[in-house]
Coordinates of C-alpha atoms and ligand atoms in Angstrom, one line a residue:
X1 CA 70.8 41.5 4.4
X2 CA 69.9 44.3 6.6
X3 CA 72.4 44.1 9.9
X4 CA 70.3 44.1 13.2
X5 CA 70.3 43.9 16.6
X6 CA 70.5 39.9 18.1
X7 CA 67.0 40.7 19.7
X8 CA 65.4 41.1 16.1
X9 CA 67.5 37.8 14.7
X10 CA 64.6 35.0 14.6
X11 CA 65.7 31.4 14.9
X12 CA 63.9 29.9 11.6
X13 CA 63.3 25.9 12.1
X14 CA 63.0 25.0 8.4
X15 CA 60.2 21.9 8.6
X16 CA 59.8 21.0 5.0
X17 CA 62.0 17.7 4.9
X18 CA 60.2 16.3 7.9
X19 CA 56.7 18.4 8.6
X20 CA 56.7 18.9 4.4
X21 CA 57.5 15.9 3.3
X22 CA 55.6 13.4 5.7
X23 CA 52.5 14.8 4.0
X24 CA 53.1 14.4 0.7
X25 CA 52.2 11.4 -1.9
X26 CA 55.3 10.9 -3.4
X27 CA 57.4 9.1 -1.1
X28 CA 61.4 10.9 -2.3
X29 CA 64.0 8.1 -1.7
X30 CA 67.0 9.0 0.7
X31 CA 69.3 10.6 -1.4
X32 CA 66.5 13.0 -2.9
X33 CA 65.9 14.1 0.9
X34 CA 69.9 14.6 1.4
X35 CA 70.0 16.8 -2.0
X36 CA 66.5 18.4 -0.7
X37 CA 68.3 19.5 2.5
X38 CA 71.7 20.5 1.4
X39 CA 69.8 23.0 -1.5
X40 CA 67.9 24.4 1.9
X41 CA 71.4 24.7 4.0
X42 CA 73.3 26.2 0.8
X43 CA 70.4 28.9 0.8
X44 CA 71.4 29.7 4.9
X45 CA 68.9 27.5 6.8
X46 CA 70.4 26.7 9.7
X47 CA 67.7 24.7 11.5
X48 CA 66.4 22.0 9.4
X49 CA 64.3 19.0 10.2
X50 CA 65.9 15.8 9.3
X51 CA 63.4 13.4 9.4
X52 CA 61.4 10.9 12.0
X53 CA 62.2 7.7 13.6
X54 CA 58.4 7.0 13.8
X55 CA 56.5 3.4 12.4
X56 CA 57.1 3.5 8.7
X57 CA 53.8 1.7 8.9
X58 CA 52.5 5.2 10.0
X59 CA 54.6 7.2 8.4
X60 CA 56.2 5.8 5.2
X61 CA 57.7 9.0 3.9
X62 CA 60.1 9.3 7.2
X63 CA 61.5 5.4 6.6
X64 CA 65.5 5.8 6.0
X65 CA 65.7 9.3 8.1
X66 CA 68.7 7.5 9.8
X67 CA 70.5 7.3 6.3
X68 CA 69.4 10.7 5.4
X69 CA 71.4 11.9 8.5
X70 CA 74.3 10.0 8.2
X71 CA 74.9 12.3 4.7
X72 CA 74.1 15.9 5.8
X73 CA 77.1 17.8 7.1
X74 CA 77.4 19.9 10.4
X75 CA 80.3 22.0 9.9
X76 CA 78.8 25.2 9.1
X77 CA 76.9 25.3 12.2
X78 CA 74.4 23.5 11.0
X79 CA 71.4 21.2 13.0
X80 CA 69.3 18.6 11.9
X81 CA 66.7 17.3 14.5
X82 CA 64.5 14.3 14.2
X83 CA 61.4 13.3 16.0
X84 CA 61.5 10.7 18.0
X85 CA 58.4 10.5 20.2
X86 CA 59.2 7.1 22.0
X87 CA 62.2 4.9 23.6
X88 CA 62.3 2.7 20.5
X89 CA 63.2 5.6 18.7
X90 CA 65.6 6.8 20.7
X91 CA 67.4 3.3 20.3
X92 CA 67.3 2.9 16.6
X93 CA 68.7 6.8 17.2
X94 CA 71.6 5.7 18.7
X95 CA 71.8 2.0 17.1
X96 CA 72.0 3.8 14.1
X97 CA 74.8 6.4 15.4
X98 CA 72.5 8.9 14.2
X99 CA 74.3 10.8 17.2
X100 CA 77.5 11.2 15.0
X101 CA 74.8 13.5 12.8
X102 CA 72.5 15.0 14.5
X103 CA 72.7 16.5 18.7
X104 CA 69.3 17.4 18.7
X105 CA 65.8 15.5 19.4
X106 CA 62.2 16.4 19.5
X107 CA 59.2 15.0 21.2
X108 CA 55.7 15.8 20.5
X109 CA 52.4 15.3 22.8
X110 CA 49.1 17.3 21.9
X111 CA 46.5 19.2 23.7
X112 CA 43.8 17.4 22.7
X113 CA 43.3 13.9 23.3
X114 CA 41.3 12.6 20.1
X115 CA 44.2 14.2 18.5
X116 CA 47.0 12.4 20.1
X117 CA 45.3 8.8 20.0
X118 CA 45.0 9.8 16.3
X119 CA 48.8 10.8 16.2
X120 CA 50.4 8.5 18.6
X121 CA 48.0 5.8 19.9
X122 CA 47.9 7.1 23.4
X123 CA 46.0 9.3 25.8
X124 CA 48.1 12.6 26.9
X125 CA 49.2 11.5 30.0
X126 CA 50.6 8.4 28.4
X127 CA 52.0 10.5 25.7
X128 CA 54.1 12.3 28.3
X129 CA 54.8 9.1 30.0
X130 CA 56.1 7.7 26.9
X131 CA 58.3 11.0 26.5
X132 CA 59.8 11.2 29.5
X133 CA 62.4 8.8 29.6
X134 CA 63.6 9.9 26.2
X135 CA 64.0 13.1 27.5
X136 CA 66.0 12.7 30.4
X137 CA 68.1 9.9 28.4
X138 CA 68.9 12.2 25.5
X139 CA 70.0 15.4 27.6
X140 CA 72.0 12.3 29.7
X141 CA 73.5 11.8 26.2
X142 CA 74.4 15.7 25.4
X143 CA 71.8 16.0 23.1
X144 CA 69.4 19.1 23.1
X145 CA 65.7 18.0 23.0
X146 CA 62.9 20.5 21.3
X147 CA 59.7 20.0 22.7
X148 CA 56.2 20.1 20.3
X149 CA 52.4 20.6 21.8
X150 CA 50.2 20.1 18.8
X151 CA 46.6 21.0 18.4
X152 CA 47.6 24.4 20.4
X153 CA 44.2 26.3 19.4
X154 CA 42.0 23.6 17.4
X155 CA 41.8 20.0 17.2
X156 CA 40.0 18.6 14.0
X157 CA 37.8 16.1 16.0
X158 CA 37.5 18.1 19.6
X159 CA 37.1 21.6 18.2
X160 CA 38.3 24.4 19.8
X161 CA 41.2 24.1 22.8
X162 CA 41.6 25.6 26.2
X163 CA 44.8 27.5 26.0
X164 CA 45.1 26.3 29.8
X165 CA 45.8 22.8 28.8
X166 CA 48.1 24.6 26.2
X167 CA 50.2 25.9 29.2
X168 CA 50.2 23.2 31.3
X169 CA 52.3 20.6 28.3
X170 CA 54.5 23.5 27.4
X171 CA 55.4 23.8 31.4
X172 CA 55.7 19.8 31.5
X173 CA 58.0 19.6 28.5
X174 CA 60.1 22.6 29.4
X175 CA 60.6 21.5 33.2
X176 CA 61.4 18.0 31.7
X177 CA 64.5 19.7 29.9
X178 CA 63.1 20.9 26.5
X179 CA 65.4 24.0 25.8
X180 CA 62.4 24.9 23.5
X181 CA 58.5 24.1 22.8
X182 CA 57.0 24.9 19.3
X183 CA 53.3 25.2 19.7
X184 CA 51.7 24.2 17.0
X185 CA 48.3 25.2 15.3
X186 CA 48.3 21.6 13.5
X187 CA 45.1 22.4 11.5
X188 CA 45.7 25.7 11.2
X189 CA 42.8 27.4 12.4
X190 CA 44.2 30.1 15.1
X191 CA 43.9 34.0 13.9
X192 CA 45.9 36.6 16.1
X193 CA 43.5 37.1 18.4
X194 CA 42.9 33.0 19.7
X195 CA 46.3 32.7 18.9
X196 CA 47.4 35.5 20.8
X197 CA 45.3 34.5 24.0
X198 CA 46.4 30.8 23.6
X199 CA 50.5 32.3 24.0
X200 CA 49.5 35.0 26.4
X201 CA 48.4 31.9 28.9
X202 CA 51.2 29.8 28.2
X203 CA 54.0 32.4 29.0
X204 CA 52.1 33.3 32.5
X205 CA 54.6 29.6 33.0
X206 CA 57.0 29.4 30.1
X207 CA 59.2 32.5 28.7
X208 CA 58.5 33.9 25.3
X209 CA 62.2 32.8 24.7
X210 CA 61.7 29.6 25.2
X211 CA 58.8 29.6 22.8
X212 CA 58.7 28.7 19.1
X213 CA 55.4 29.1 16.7
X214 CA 54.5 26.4 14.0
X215 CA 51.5 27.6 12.2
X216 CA 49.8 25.6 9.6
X217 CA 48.9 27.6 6.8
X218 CA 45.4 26.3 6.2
X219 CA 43.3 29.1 5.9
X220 CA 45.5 31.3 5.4
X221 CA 46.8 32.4 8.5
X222 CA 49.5 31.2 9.4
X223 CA 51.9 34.5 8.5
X224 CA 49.5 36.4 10.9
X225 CA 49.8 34.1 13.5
X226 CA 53.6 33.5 13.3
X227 CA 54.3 37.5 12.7
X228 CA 51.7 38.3 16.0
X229 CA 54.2 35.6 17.8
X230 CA 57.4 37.5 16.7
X231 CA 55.6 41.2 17.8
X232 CA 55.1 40.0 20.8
X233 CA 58.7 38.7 21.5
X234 CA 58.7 35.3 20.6
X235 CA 62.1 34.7 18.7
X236 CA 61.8 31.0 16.8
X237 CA 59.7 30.3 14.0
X238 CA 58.6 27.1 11.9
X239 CA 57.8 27.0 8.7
X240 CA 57.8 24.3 5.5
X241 CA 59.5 25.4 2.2
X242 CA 57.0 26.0 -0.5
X243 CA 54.3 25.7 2.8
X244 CA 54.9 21.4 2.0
X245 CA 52.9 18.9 4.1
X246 CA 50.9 18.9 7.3
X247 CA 49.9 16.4 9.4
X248 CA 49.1 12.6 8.0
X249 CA 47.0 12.4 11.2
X250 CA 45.1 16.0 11.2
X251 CA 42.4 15.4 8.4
X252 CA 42.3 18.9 5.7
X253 CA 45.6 20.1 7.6
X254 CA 47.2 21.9 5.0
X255 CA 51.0 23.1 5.1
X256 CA 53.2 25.0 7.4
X257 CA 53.4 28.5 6.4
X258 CA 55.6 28.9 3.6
X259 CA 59.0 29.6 4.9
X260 CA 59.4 32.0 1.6
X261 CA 56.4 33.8 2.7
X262 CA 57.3 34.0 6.5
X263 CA 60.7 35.0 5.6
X264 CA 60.2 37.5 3.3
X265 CA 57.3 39.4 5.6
X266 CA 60.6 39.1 8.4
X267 CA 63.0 40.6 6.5
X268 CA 60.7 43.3 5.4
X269 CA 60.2 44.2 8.9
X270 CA 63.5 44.5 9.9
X271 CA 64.5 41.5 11.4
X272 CA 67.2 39.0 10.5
X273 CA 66.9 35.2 9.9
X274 CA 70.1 34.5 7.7
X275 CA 68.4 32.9 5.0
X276 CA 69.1 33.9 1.7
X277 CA 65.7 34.1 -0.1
X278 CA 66.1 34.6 -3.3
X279 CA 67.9 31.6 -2.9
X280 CA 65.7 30.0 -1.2
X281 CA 62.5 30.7 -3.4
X282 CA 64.4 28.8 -5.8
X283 CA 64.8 25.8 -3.6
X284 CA 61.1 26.3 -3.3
X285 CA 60.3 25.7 -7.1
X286 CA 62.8 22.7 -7.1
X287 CA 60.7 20.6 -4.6
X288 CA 57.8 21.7 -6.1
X289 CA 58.4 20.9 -9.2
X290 CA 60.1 17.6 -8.2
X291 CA 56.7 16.5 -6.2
X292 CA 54.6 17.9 -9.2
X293 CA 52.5 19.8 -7.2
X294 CA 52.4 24.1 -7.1
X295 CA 54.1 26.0 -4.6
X296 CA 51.9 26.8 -2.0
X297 CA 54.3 29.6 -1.0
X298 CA 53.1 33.2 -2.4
X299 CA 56.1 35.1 -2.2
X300 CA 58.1 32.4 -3.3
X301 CA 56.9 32.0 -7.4
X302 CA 56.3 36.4 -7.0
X303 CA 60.4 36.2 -6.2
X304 CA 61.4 34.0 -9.1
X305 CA 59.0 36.0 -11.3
X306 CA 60.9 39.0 -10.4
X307 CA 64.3 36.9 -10.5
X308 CA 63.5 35.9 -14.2
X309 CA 62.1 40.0 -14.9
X310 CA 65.7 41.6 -13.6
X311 CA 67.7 38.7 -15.5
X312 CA 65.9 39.6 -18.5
X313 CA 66.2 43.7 -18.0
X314 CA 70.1 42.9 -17.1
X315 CA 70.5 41.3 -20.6
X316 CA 68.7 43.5 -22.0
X317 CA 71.1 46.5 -20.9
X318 CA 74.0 44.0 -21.6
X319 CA 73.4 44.0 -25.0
X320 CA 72.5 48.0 -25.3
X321 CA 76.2 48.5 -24.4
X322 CA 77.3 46.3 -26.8
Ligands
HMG401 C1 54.4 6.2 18.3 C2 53.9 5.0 17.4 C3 55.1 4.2 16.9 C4 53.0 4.1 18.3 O1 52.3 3.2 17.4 P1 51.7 1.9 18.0 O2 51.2 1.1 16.9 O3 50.8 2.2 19.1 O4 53.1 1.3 18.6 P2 53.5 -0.1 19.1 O5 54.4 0.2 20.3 O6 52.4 -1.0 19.3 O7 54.4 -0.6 17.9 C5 53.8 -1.0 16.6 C6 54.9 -1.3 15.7 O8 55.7 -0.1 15.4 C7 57.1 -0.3 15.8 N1 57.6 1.0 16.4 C8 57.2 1.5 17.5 N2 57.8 2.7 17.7 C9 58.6 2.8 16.6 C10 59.5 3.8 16.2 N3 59.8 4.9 16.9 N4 60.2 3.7 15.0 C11 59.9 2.6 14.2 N5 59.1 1.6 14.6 C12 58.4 1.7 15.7 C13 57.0 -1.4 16.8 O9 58.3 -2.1 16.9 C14 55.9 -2.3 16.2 O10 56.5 -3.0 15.1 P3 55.8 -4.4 14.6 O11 56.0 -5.3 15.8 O12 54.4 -4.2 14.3 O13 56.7 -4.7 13.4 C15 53.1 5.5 16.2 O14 52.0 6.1 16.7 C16 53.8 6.5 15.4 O15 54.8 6.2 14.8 N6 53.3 7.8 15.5 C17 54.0 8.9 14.8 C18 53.0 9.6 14.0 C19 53.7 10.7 13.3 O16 54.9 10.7 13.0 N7 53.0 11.9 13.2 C20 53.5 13.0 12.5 C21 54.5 13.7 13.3 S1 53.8 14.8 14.6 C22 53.3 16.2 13.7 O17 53.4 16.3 12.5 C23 52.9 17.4 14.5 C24 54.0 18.5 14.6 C25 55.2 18.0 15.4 O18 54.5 18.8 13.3 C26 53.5 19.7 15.3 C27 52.1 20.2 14.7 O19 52.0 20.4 13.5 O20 51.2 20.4 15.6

């Protein structure tokens, strides 16, 4: 990997296990999710989601994240943070001594309301109401707390959103103690230029720094969008392995971008994210081929193409010395 200054490194939150897999039909049982992670860590993902302590009657994919936790190891540096968007996950957080696993949380609220009463059976205000006091309990606790606004450009019943609204959450959540908030394009349907206006407003209140980009992938943006975030200085970037999942609650919401596909655009541009990704494009075709379903990643099946091509030239010269 190229060496680079810190200021071109770029924080990678790796979503697949959480963002991915609550999306997905087949429901993997807990150790499936442990095995799923440890591949991602082994291939240098530092950041990875480990779950949600939401309703399993919501989201039935997320049931057992506590157990998932309790098998992932820290001691490479490693984080694993889990949503938990109200007190009664906070408790089973701790009832569970998920703290032993995990020191970071997230909370999510959205910038549209149709969206949010679809995602968490509240208005916004009551979403941030709800929020708060697992905020300030969890940083009472030591633990760091990412922030989420969802629905950051478009909402699939509202249309589009103002990026004012945008900037007012991310203020809220970072003044509330969020040491980050991922702005999310849920549904995907941001280019750079609405994108770009929506971040310009919000860091008129909130530093780039403190700014991460989760772009869904659904028509096809979502590199743009995230790569337009990094130009522009923001340093932390989401993205789903083999571009898994989307929202259960954000009808035709495809994917995060495909951390393969985000990754390898990075690299190529001269900055660092310390994944390995050969390595991971072959964690890629794993959980793709364990959910039966094709990568939605492009770079990732192009890599082990070319992975399989230079293994075959390599024999091939192998056996010419012989
Ligand atoms: C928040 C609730 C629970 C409210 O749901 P509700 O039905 O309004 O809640 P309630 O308080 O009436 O409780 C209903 C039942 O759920 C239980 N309950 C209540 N809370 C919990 C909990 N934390 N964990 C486990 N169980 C819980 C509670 O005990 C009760 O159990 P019952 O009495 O029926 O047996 C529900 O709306 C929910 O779980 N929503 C989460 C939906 C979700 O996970 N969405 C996906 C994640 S967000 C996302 O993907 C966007 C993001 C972050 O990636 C960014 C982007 O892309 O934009």
């Amino acid at each position: 990997m190229a060496t680079v200054s810190d200021d071109r490194f770029v924080r990678i939150l790796e979503a697949g296990p959480r963002d991915g897999l609550q999306n997905e039909k087949t429901i993997l049982p807990v150790a499936e999710r442990v095995d799923f992670i440890r591949r991602l860590a082994n291939a240098g993902f530092k950041r990875i989601e480990g779950g949600a302590f939401v309703s399993p009657k919501w989201v039935p994919q997320m049931a057992g994240t506590a157990e998932v936790l309790s098998h992932l190891d820290q001691s490479h540096g490693n984080r694993y943070p889990v949503l938990t968007p109200n007190s009664k996950a906070l408790e089973l957080f701790f009832f569970t001594g998920s703290q032993k696993y995990t020191d970071e949380i997230a909370v999510f609220t959205a910038a549209s309301e149709s969206f949010n009463k679809a995602n968490l059976n509240c208005t916004i205000a009551d979403s941030v109401t709800m929020l708060t006091p697992v905020v300030e309990q969890a940083l009472a606790k030591s633990l760091r707390v990412r922030g989420y606004v969802s629905t950051v450009v478009g909402c699939p019943f509202e249309g589009a959103v103002a990026p004012e609204r945008v900037r007012e959450l991310a203020k809220i959540l970072i003044d509330l103690g969020c040491y980050e908030v991922s702005l999310g394009d849920t549904i995907g349907v941001g280019n750079p230029v609405t994108f770009g206006r929506m971040l310009n407003e919000v860091a008129k209140d909130v530093p780039l720094s403190k700014l991460g980009v989760h772009c869904h992938d659904t028509y096809g943006a979502g590199v743009a969008n995230s790569l337009f975030a990094v130009e522009a200085g923001v340093r932390a970037v989401d993205c789903a392995i083999a571009g898994l999942g989307g929202c259960p609650y954000a009808p035709g919401a495809k994917g995060n971008v495909a951390s393969e596909d985000i990754i390898y655009a990075l690299h190529n541009m001269g900055y660092a994210t310390g994944v390995d990704l050969d390595a991971a494009a072959q964690v890629g075709k794993w959980i793709s081929d364990r959910l039966g379903r094709p990568s939605a990643s492009r770079a990732g099946p192009a890599l082990i193409a070319k992975q399989a091509r230079d293994a075959a030239l390599a024999e091939k010269a192998e056996k010419a010395k012989l």
